[in-house]
C-alpha positions as protocol buffer text, in pm:
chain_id: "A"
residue {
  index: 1
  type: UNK
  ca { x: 3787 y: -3240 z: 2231 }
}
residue {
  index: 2
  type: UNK
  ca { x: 4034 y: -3086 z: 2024 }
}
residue {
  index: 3
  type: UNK
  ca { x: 4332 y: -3321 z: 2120 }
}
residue {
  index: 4
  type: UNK
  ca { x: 4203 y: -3607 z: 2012 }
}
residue {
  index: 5
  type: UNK
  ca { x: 4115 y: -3454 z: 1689 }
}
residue {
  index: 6
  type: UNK
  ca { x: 4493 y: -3356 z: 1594 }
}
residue {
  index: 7
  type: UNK
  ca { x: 4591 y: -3734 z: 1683 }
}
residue {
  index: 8
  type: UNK
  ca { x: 4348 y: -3902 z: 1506 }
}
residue {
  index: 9
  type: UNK
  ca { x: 4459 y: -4036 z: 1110 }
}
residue {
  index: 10
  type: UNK
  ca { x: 4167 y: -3934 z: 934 }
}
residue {
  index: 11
  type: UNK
  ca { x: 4065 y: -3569 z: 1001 }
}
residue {
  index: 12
  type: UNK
  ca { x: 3734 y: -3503 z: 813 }
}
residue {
  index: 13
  type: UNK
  ca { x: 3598 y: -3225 z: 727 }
}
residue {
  index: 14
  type: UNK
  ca { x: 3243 y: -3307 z: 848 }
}
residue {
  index: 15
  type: UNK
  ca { x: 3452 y: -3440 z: 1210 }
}
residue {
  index: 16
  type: UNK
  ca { x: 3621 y: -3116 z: 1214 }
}
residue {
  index: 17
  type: UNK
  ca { x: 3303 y: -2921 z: 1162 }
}
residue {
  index: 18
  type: UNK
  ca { x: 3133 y: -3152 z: 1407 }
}
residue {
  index: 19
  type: UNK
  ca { x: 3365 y: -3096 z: 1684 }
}
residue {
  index: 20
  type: UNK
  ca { x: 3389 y: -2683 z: 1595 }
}
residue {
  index: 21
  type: UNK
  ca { x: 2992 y: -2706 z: 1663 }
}
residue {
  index: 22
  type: UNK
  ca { x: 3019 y: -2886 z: 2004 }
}
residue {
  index: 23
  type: UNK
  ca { x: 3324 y: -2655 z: 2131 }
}
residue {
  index: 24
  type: UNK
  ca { x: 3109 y: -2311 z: 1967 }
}
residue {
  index: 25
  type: UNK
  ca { x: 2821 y: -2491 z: 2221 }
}
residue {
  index: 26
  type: UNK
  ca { x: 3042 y: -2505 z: 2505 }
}
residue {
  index: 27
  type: UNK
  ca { x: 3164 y: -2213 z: 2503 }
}
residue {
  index: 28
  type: UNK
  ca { x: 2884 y: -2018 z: 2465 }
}
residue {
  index: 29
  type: UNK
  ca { x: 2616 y: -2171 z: 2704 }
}
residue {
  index: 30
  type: UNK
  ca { x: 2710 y: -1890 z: 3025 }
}
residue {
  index: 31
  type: UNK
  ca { x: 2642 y: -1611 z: 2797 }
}
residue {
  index: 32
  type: UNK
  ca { x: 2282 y: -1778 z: 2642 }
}
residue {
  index: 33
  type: UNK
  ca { x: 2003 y: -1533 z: 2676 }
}
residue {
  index: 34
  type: UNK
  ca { x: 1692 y: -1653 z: 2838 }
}
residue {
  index: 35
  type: UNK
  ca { x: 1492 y: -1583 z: 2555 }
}
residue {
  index: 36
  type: UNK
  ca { x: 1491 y: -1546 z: 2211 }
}
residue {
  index: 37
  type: UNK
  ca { x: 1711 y: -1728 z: 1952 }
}
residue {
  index: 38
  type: UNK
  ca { x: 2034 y: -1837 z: 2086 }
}
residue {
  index: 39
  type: UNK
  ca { x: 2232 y: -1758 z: 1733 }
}
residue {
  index: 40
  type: UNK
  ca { x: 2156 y: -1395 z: 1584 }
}
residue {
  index: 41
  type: UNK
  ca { x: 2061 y: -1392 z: 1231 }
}
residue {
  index: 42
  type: UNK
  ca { x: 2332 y: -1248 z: 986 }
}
residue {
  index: 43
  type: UNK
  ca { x: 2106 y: -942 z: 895 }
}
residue {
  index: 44
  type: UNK
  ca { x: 1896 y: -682 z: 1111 }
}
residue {
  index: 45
  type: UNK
  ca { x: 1513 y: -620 z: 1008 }
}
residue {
  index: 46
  type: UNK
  ca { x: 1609 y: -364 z: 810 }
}
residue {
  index: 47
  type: UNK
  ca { x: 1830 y: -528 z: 563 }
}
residue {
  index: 48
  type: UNK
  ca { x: 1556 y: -820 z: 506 }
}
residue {
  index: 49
  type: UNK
  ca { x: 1245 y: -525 z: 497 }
}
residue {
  index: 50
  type: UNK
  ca { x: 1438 y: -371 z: 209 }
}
residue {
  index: 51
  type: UNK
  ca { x: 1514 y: -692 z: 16 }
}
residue {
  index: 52
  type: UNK
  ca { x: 1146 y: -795 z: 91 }
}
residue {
  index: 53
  type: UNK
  ca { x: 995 y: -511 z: -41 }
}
residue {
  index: 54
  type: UNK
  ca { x: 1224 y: -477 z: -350 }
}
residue {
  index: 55
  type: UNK
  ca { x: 997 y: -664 z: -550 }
}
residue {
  index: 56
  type: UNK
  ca { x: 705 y: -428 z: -503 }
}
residue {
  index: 57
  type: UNK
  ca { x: 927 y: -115 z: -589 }
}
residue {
  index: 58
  type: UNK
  ca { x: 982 y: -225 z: -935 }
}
residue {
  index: 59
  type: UNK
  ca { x: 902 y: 68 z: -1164 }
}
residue {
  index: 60
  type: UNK
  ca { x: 901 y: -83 z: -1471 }
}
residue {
  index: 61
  type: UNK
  ca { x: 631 y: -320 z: -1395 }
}
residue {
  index: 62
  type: UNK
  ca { x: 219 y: -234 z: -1364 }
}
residue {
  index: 63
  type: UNK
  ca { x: 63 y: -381 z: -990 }
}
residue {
  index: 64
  type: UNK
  ca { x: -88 y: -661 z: -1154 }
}
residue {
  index: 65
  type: UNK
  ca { x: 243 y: -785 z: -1258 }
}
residue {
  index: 66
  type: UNK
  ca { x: 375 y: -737 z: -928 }
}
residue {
  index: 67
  type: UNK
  ca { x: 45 y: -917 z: -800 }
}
residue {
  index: 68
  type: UNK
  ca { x: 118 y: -1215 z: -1013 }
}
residue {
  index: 69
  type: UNK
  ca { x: 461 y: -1237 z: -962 }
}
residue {
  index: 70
  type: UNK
  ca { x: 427 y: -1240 z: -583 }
}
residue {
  index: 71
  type: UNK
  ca { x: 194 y: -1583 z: -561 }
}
residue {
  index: 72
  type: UNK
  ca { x: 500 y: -1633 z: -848 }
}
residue {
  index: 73
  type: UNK
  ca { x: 261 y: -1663 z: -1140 }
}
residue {
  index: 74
  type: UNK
  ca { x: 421 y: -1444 z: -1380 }
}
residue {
  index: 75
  type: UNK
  ca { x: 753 y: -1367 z: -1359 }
}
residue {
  index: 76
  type: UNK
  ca { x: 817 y: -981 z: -1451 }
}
residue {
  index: 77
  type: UNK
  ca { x: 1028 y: -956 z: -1841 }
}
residue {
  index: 78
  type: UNK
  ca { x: 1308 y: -771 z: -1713 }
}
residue {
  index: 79
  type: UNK
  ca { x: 1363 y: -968 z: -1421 }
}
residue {
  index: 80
  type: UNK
  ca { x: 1307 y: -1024 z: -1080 }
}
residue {
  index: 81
  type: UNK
  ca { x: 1475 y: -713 z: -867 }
}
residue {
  index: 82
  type: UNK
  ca { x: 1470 y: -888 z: -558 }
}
residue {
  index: 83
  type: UNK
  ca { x: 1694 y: -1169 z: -756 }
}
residue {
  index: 84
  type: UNK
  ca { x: 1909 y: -929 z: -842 }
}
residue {
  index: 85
  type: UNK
  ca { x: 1950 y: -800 z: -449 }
}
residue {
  index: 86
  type: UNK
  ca { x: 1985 y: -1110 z: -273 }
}
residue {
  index: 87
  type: UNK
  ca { x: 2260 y: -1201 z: -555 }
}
residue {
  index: 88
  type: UNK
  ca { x: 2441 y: -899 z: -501 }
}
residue {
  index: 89
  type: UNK
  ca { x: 2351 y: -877 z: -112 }
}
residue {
  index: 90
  type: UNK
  ca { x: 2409 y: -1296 z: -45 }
}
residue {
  index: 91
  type: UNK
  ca { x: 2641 y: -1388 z: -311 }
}
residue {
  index: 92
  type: UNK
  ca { x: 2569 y: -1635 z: -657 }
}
residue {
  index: 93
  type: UNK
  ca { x: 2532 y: -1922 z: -417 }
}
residue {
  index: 94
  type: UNK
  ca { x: 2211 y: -1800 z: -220 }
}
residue {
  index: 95
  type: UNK
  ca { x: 2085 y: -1629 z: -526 }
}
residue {
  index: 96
  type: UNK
  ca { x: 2066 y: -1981 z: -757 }
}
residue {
  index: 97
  type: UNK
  ca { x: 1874 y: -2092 z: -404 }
}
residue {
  index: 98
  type: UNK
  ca { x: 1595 y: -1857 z: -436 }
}
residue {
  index: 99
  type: UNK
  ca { x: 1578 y: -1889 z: -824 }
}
residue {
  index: 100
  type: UNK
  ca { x: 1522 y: -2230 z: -765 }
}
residue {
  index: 101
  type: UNK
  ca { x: 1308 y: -2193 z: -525 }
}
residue {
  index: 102
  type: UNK
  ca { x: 1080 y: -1934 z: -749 }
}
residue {
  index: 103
  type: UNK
  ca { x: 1130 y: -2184 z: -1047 }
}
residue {
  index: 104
  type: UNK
  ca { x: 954 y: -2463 z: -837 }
}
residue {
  index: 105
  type: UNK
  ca { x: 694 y: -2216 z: -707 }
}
residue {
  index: 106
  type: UNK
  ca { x: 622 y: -2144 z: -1037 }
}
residue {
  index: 107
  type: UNK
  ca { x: 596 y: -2512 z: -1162 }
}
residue {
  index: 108
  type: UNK
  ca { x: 370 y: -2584 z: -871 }
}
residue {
  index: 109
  type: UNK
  ca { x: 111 y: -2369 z: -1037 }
}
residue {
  index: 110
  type: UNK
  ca { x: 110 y: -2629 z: -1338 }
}
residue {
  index: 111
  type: UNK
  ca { x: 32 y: -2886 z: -1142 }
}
residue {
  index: 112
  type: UNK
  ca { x: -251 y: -2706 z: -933 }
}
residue {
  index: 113
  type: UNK
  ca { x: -539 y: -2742 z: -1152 }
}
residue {
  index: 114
  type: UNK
  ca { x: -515 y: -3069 z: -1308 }
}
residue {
  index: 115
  type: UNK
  ca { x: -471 y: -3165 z: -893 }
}
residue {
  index: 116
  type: UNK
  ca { x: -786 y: -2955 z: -828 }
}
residue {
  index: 117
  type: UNK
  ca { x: -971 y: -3132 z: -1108 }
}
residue {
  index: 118
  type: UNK
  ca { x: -925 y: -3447 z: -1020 }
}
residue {
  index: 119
  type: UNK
  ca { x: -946 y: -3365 z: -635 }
}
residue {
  index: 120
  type: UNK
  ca { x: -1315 y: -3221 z: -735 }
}
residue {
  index: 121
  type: UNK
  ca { x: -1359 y: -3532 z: -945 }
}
residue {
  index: 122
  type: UNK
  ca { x: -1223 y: -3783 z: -583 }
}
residue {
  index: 123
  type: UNK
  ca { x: -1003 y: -3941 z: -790 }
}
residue {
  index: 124
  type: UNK
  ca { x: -837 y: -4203 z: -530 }
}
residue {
  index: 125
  type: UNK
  ca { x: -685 y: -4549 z: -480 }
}
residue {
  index: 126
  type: UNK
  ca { x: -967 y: -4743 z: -550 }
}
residue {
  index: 127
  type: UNK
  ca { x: -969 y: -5129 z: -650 }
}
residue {
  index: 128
  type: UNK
  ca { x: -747 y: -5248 z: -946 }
}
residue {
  index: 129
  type: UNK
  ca { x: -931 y: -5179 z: -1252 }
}
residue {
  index: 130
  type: UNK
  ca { x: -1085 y: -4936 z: -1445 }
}
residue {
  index: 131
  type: UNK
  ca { x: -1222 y: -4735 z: -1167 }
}
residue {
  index: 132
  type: UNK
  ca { x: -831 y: -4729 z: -1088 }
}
residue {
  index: 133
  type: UNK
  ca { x: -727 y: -4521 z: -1406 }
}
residue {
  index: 134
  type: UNK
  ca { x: -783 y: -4173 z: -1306 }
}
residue {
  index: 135
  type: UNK
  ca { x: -534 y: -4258 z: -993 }
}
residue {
  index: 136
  type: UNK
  ca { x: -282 y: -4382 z: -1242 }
}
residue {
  index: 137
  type: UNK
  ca { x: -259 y: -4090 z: -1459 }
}
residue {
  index: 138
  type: UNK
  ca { x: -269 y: -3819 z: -1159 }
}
residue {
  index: 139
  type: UNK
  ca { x: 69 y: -4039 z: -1077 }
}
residue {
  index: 140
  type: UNK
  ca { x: 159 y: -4009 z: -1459 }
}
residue {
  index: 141
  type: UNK
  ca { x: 94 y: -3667 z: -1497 }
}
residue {
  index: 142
  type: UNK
  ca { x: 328 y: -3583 z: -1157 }
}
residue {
  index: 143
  type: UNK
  ca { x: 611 y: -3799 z: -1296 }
}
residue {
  index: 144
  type: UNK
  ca { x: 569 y: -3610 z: -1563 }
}
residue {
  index: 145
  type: UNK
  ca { x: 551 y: -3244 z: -1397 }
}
residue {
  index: 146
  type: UNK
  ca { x: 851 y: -3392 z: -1265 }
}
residue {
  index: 147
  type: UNK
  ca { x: 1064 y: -3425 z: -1551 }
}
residue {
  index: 148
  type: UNK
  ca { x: 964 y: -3090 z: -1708 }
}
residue {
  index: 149
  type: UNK
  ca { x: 1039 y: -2920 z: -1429 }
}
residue {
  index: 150
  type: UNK
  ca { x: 1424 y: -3084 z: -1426 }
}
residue {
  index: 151
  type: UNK
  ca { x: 1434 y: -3015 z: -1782 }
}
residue {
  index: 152
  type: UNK
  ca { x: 1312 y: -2666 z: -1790 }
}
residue {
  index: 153
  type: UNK
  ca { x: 1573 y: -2548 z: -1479 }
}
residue {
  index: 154
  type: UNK
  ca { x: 1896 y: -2630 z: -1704 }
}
């Protein structure tokens, strides 16, 4: 409750926040629909169709660019358009969110064929050893991935 908030010494932000949830949940139970989600999302399927599909409308780039650059392969030279229109749209916040998010994507491709190759090969845990190696350097080479991945984002 909201009376014992104002007397308390320390006022948080995270108790504030807390107790804003809980009265938001109160409040709103009566009017709760009996299906679907509870909270609305910010945008209507319109807005998040057109940001969607702003990647595919680039005209500067050929379809296989666009191919690549969806399964975020390759990104496209000038850009990504749908960066550019969830930064505008969102703000700089939610825009360094999906960068990251594409950057990471991307970096997960490195990492998919040496994983393949040594999934093919059934490289595993197996008893300490030589037969062991391969299983230490798949650890190696993630720690590794790792790294690059922090270093390459700054």
């Amino acid at each position: 409750d909201w009376e014992t908030l104002d007397k308390e010494d320390t006022v948080t932000p995270a108790k504030y926040l807390n107790r804003l949830v809980h009265l938001i949940s109160d409040r709103t139970q009566e009017i709760r629909p009996d299906y679907g989600p509870w909270m609305w999302p910010l945008n209507d399927s319109e807005v998040c169709s057109a940001i969607a599909l702003s990647q595919f409308m680039d005209p500067q780039s050929a379809c296989w660019q666009k191919a690549l650059w969806a399964i975020r392969i390759l990104p496209p030279k000038h850009g990504s358009i749908l960066a550019r229109c969830i930064m505008e749209h969102y703000g700089r916040e939610t825009g360094y969110v999906f960068a990251w998010d594409n950057l990471f994507a991307r970096g997960l491709w490195a990492l998919a064929l040496p994983m393949l190759i040594f999934g093919l090969a059934n490289v595993g845990p197996k008893t300490p050893g030589v037969e062991s190696i391969p299983w230490y350097a798949m650890q190696i080479l993630t720690l590794i991935w790792g790294v690059c991945l922090i270093a390459f984002s700054s």
